[in-house]
Coordinates of C-alpha atoms in Angstrom, one line a residue:
X98 CA -7.7 -5.6 -1.4
X99 CA -7.1 -4.0 1.9
X100 CA -3.9 -2.3 2.9
X101 CA -2.5 -0.7 6.0
X102 CA -0.3 2.4 5.7
X103 CA 2.7 3.3 7.8
X104 CA 2.5 7.1 7.3
X105 CA 0.4 9.9 5.8
X106 CA 1.5 13.0 4.0
X107 CA 4.4 14.6 5.8
X108 CA 6.3 17.7 4.9
X109 CA 9.0 18.9 7.2
X110 CA 11.8 21.1 6.0
X111 CA 11.2 20.0 2.4
X112 CA 8.1 21.0 0.5
X113 CA 8.1 17.7 -1.3
X114 CA 5.2 15.6 0.1
X115 CA 5.7 12.0 1.1
X116 CA 2.1 10.8 0.7
X117 CA 2.5 7.2 2.0
X118 CA 4.6 4.1 2.3
X119 CA 2.9 0.7 2.3
X120 CA 3.4 -2.1 4.8
X121 CA 4.8 -4.3 2.0
X122 CA 8.4 -4.7 0.8
X123 CA 8.5 -5.0 -3.0
X124 CA 11.7 -4.9 -5.0
X125 CA 11.1 -5.0 -8.7
X126 CA 12.8 -4.1 -11.9
X127 CA 12.6 -0.4 -11.9
X128 CA 15.1 0.6 -14.6
X129 CA 13.1 1.6 -17.6
X130 CA 13.6 0.1 -21.0
X131 CA 11.2 2.6 -22.6
X132 CA 12.3 5.2 -25.0
X133 CA 11.1 8.4 -23.4
X134 CA 12.6 10.6 -26.2
X135 CA 10.3 8.8 -28.7
X136 CA 7.4 9.2 -26.3
X137 CA 8.0 13.0 -25.8
X138 CA 8.2 13.4 -29.6
X139 CA 4.9 11.7 -29.9
X140 CA 3.3 13.9 -27.3
X141 CA 4.6 17.1 -28.8
X142 CA 1.9 19.7 -29.0
X143 CA -0.4 17.9 -26.4
X144 CA -0.9 20.2 -23.4
X145 CA -2.9 19.4 -20.3
X146 CA -3.8 21.8 -17.5
X147 CA -4.2 19.6 -14.4
X148 CA -2.3 17.2 -12.3
X149 CA 0.0 14.4 -13.5
X150 CA 0.6 11.0 -11.9
X151 CA 3.6 9.0 -13.2
X152 CA 4.5 5.4 -12.5
X153 CA 8.2 4.8 -12.3
X154 CA 11.4 6.7 -11.5
X155 CA 12.3 10.3 -11.9
X156 CA 12.8 10.0 -15.7
X157 CA 9.0 10.5 -16.1
X158 CA 9.3 14.1 -14.8
X159 CA 10.0 15.1 -18.4
X160 CA 6.6 13.9 -19.5
X161 CA 4.8 15.9 -16.7
X162 CA 6.6 19.1 -17.6
X163 CA 6.1 18.8 -21.3
X164 CA 2.4 18.2 -20.7
X165 CA 2.2 21.3 -18.5
X166 CA 1.1 19.7 -15.3
X167 CA 0.3 22.0 -12.4
X168 CA 0.7 19.2 -9.8
X169 CA 3.0 16.2 -10.0
X170 CA 2.9 12.9 -8.1
X171 CA 5.5 10.2 -8.8
X172 CA 4.3 6.7 -7.6
X173 CA 5.7 3.2 -7.6
X174 CA 5.2 -0.1 -5.9
X175 CA 8.9 -0.4 -5.2
X176 CA 9.7 1.5 -2.0
X177 CA 13.3 2.0 -3.0
X178 CA 12.2 3.7 -6.3
X179 CA 10.0 6.0 -4.3
X180 CA 12.8 7.0 -2.0
X181 CA 15.1 7.5 -5.0
X182 CA 12.6 9.8 -6.5
X183 CA 12.3 11.8 -3.3
X184 CA 16.1 12.2 -3.1
X185 CA 16.4 13.3 -6.7
X186 CA 13.6 15.9 -6.2
X187 CA 15.3 17.1 -3.0
X188 CA 18.5 17.7 -5.1
X189 CA 16.4 19.9 -7.4
X190 CA 14.8 21.7 -4.5
X191 CA 18.2 22.4 -2.8
X192 CA 19.9 23.6 -6.0
X193 CA 20.1 27.3 -7.0
X194 CA 20.9 26.6 -10.6
X195 CA 20.7 23.7 -13.0
X196 CA 24.5 23.4 -13.3
X197 CA 25.0 21.3 -10.2
X198 CA 21.9 19.1 -10.5
X199 CA 23.1 16.3 -12.8
X200 CA 26.5 15.7 -11.0
X201 CA 24.6 15.4 -7.7
X202 CA 22.1 12.9 -9.2
X203 CA 24.9 10.9 -10.7
X204 CA 26.7 10.8 -7.3
X205 CA 23.5 9.6 -5.6
X206 CA 22.7 6.9 -8.1
X207 CA 26.3 5.5 -7.9
X208 CA 26.0 5.5 -4.1
X209 CA 22.7 3.6 -3.9
X210 CA 22.7 1.6 -7.2
X211 CA 26.3 1.2 -8.1
X212 CA 28.4 2.1 -11.1
X213 CA 26.6 -0.2 -13.5
X214 CA 23.3 1.6 -13.0
X215 CA 25.0 5.0 -13.3
X216 CA 26.6 3.9 -16.6
X217 CA 23.1 2.8 -17.8
X218 CA 21.6 6.2 -17.0
X219 CA 24.4 8.0 -18.8
X220 CA 23.9 5.7 -21.9
X221 CA 20.2 6.5 -21.9
X222 CA 21.0 10.2 -22.1
X223 CA 22.9 9.7 -25.4
X224 CA 21.2 9.6 -28.8
X225 CA 22.0 6.0 -29.1
X226 CA 20.6 4.9 -25.8
X227 CA 21.2 1.5 -24.2
X228 CA 21.4 -1.9 -25.9
X229 CA 17.6 -2.0 -25.5
X230 CA 17.2 1.3 -27.3
X231 CA 16.0 3.2 -24.2
X232 CA 16.7 6.9 -24.0
X233 CA 15.8 9.6 -21.5
X234 CA 15.9 13.4 -21.7
X235 CA 16.2 14.7 -18.1
X236 CA 15.7 18.3 -19.4
X237 CA 14.9 19.6 -15.9
X238 CA 18.5 18.5 -14.9
X239 CA 20.2 20.0 -18.0
X240 CA 18.1 23.0 -19.1
X241 CA 17.6 26.1 -16.9
X242 CA 14.0 26.9 -18.0
X243 CA 12.9 23.3 -17.4
X244 CA 14.8 23.3 -14.1
X245 CA 13.0 26.4 -13.0
X246 CA 9.6 24.9 -14.0
X247 CA 10.1 21.9 -11.7
X248 CA 11.7 23.9 -8.9
X249 CA 8.8 26.4 -8.9
X250 CA 6.3 23.5 -8.6
X251 CA 8.3 22.1 -5.7
X252 CA 8.6 25.5 -3.9
X253 CA 4.8 25.9 -4.3
X254 CA 4.3 22.5 -2.6
X255 CA 2.9 20.9 -5.7
X256 CA 5.1 17.8 -6.0
X257 CA 4.8 14.6 -4.1
X258 CA 6.0 10.9 -4.0
X259 CA 4.0 7.9 -3.0
X260 CA 4.3 4.1 -2.8
X261 CA 1.2 2.8 -4.6
X262 CA -0.1 -0.4 -6.2
X263 CA -1.8 1.0 -9.3
X264 CA -4.1 -2.1 -9.4
X265 CA -5.3 -1.6 -5.8
X266 CA -7.7 1.4 -5.4
X267 CA -7.0 1.4 -1.6
X268 CA -3.5 2.6 -2.3
X269 CA -4.4 5.7 -4.4
X270 CA -6.7 7.4 -1.9
X271 CA -3.9 9.7 -0.6
X272 CA -3.0 10.6 -4.2
X273 CA -6.6 11.8 -4.9
X274 CA -6.6 13.7 -1.6
X275 CA -3.4 15.4 -2.5
X276 CA -4.6 16.6 -5.9
X277 CA -7.8 17.9 -4.3
X278 CA -5.9 19.7 -1.6
X279 CA -3.9 21.5 -4.3
X280 CA -7.1 22.5 -6.2
X281 CA -6.4 20.1 -9.1
X282 CA -7.5 16.8 -10.5
X283 CA -5.7 13.9 -12.1
X284 CA -5.6 15.1 -15.7
X285 CA -2.9 12.8 -17.2
X286 CA -1.2 9.6 -16.1
X287 CA 1.8 7.7 -17.4
X288 CA 1.3 4.0 -16.5
X289 CA 4.4 2.6 -18.2
X290 CA 4.0 -1.0 -19.0
X291 CA 2.8 -2.2 -15.6
X292 CA -0.3 -3.9 -17.0
X293 CA 0.1 -6.1 -20.1
X294 CA -1.9 -4.6 -23.0
X295 CA -2.2 -7.9 -24.7
X296 CA -3.3 -10.2 -21.8
X297 CA -7.0 -10.4 -21.0
X298 CA -7.3 -13.5 -18.9
X299 CA -9.3 -13.5 -15.7
X300 CA -6.4 -12.3 -13.5
X301 CA -5.4 -9.6 -16.0
X302 CA -9.0 -8.4 -16.3
X303 CA -9.2 -8.0 -12.6
X304 CA -5.9 -6.0 -12.6
X305 CA -7.3 -3.8 -15.3
X306 CA -10.5 -3.3 -13.3
X307 CA -8.4 -2.4 -10.2
X308 CA -6.3 0.1 -12.2
X309 CA -9.4 1.8 -13.7
X310 CA -10.9 2.2 -10.2
X311 CA -7.6 3.3 -8.7
X312 CA -7.2 6.1 -11.2
X313 CA -10.7 7.5 -10.5
X314 CA -9.9 7.4 -6.8
X315 CA -6.6 9.2 -7.5
X316 CA -8.6 12.1 -8.9
X317 CA -9.2 11.0 -12.4
X318 CA -12.1 11.9 -14.6
X319 CA -13.6 10.4 -17.8
X320 CA -11.3 12.6 -19.9
X321 CA -8.1 11.9 -18.0
X322 CA -5.4 11.1 -20.5
X323 CA -3.7 7.7 -20.0
X324 CA -0.3 7.0 -21.6
X325 CA 0.8 3.4 -21.7
X326 CA 3.5 1.5 -23.3
X327 CA 4.2 -2.0 -24.5
X328 CA 6.6 -3.9 -26.7
X329 CA 6.0 -3.0 -30.3
X330 CA 3.5 -4.8 -32.5
X331 CA 4.7 -2.9 -35.6
X332 CA 5.4 -5.5 -38.4
X333 CA 7.9 -3.1 -40.0
X334 CA 10.0 -3.0 -36.8
X335 CA 9.7 -6.8 -36.4
X336 CA 11.0 -7.1 -40.0
X337 CA 14.0 -4.9 -39.0
X338 CA 14.7 -7.2 -36.1
X339 CA 14.8 -10.3 -38.4
X340 CA 17.1 -8.5 -40.8
X341 CA 19.6 -7.8 -38.1
X342 CA 19.0 -11.1 -36.2
X343 CA 17.9 -13.7 -38.7
X344 CA 18.5 -16.5 -36.2
X345 CA 15.4 -15.3 -34.3
X346 CA 13.2 -16.6 -37.1
X347 CA 14.2 -20.1 -36.2
X348 CA 12.6 -19.7 -32.8
X349 CA 9.5 -17.7 -33.7
X350 CA 7.8 -15.8 -36.5
X351 CA 8.0 -12.2 -35.3
X352 CA 6.0 -10.9 -38.2
X353 CA 3.1 -13.2 -37.6
X354 CA 3.2 -12.4 -33.9
X355 CA 3.0 -8.7 -34.7
X356 CA 0.0 -9.2 -37.0
X357 CA -1.8 -11.3 -34.4
X358 CA -1.0 -8.8 -31.5
X359 CA -2.3 -5.9 -33.6
X360 CA -5.6 -7.7 -34.4
X361 CA -5.9 -8.6 -30.7
X362 CA -5.6 -5.0 -29.7
X363 CA -8.1 -3.8 -32.3
X364 CA -10.6 -6.5 -31.0
X365 CA -10.3 -5.3 -27.4
X366 CA -9.8 -1.6 -27.8
X367 CA -11.4 -0.6 -31.1
X368 CA -11.1 2.9 -32.4
X369 CA -10.7 4.3 -28.9
X370 CA -7.2 3.1 -28.7
X371 CA -4.9 5.6 -30.3
X372 CA -1.3 4.9 -31.1
X373 CA 1.3 7.7 -30.8
X374 CA 3.6 8.3 -33.8
X375 CA 6.3 5.7 -34.1
X376 CA 9.6 6.4 -35.8
X377 CA 10.4 3.3 -37.8
X378 CA 13.9 4.5 -38.8
X379 CA 15.2 4.3 -35.2
X380 CA 16.7 0.9 -35.4
X381 CA 20.2 0.4 -34.2
X382 CA 22.4 -2.3 -35.8
X383 CA 24.2 -2.6 -32.4
X384 CA 20.9 -3.0 -30.5
X385 CA 19.3 -6.2 -29.4
X386 CA 16.1 -4.3 -30.1
X387 CA 13.9 -6.9 -28.4
X388 CA 12.4 -4.3 -26.1
X389 CA 11.3 -1.8 -28.7
X390 CA 8.5 0.1 -26.9
X391 CA 5.6 1.9 -28.5
X392 CA 3.1 4.2 -26.8
X393 CA -0.7 4.5 -26.6
X394 CA -3.1 7.0 -25.4
X395 CA -6.6 6.4 -24.1
X396 CA -9.1 8.4 -22.0
X397 CA -9.9 7.0 -18.6
X398 CA -13.6 6.8 -19.3
X399 CA -13.0 4.6 -22.4
X400 CA -10.6 2.4 -20.5
X401 CA -13.2 1.8 -17.8
X402 CA -15.9 1.0 -20.3
X403 CA -13.6 -1.4 -22.1
X404 CA -12.7 -3.2 -18.9
X405 CA -16.3 -3.5 -17.7
X406 CA -17.2 -5.0 -21.1
X407 CA -14.5 -7.6 -20.7
X408 CA -15.7 -8.5 -17.2
X409 CA -19.3 -9.0 -18.4
X410 CA -18.2 -11.7 -20.8

């Protein structure tokens, strides 16, 4: 796909780079239902030394900082999400201590997204999370050491935002140029659940192909760590859902679906597809729990090999 861009990297008074905005207006569902606390626990002890690219809103900054990224780029197809990320980063940049960061972020979210979204963010910061089980950490807005880590990267000109379509390689060129200009590479990427892990039809295969190419153009290498999420296929969790919501069994057999999904993933990904630790006991009786996310890691080289194999069939 070809794409025209409205701007290139621009840094004025702020040291946060705005790499690009696309000539398309996309408004999607950007509020995450993923449990970042669960993900961070699964990534504990994993440290990377290069650049980080994260799809989604500012909540993914926790992942970048925990991995030890030396350059951070936050990207999303939703222009409003990109602008929100920019404003949140500017709040960190303009703050002298961590104490005032969170109140300013809350004020900004309420202003642009309303009270309901603010309430959702606050719920996600509790141990219980939202009705979907989603939780976030935001350590850089609550902990002085994490705040200093992020603020230092910003002051060094090593943090950027960009509007990208991760399935379109033409939109990640500026990301790759940015990493290179900072003497880094794309060493880790959080892709959220933007590409279905369980769909391998013709359209999905082309999207996977586009994503693999886009990540290399963004500065990735064969050993770049990819972190992706999807709704859980764990039969034990599906059983918990049925225990709390037996009426669901009248509409579908969740256990059978879980077994089939697991086998499907094994067929397509084999031993190269590693699942992060999952905490089965985290089931809330008050939760709908239909969006229970689990996380997977895979190296970019293996991902591309897998995609190319699918396209040859």
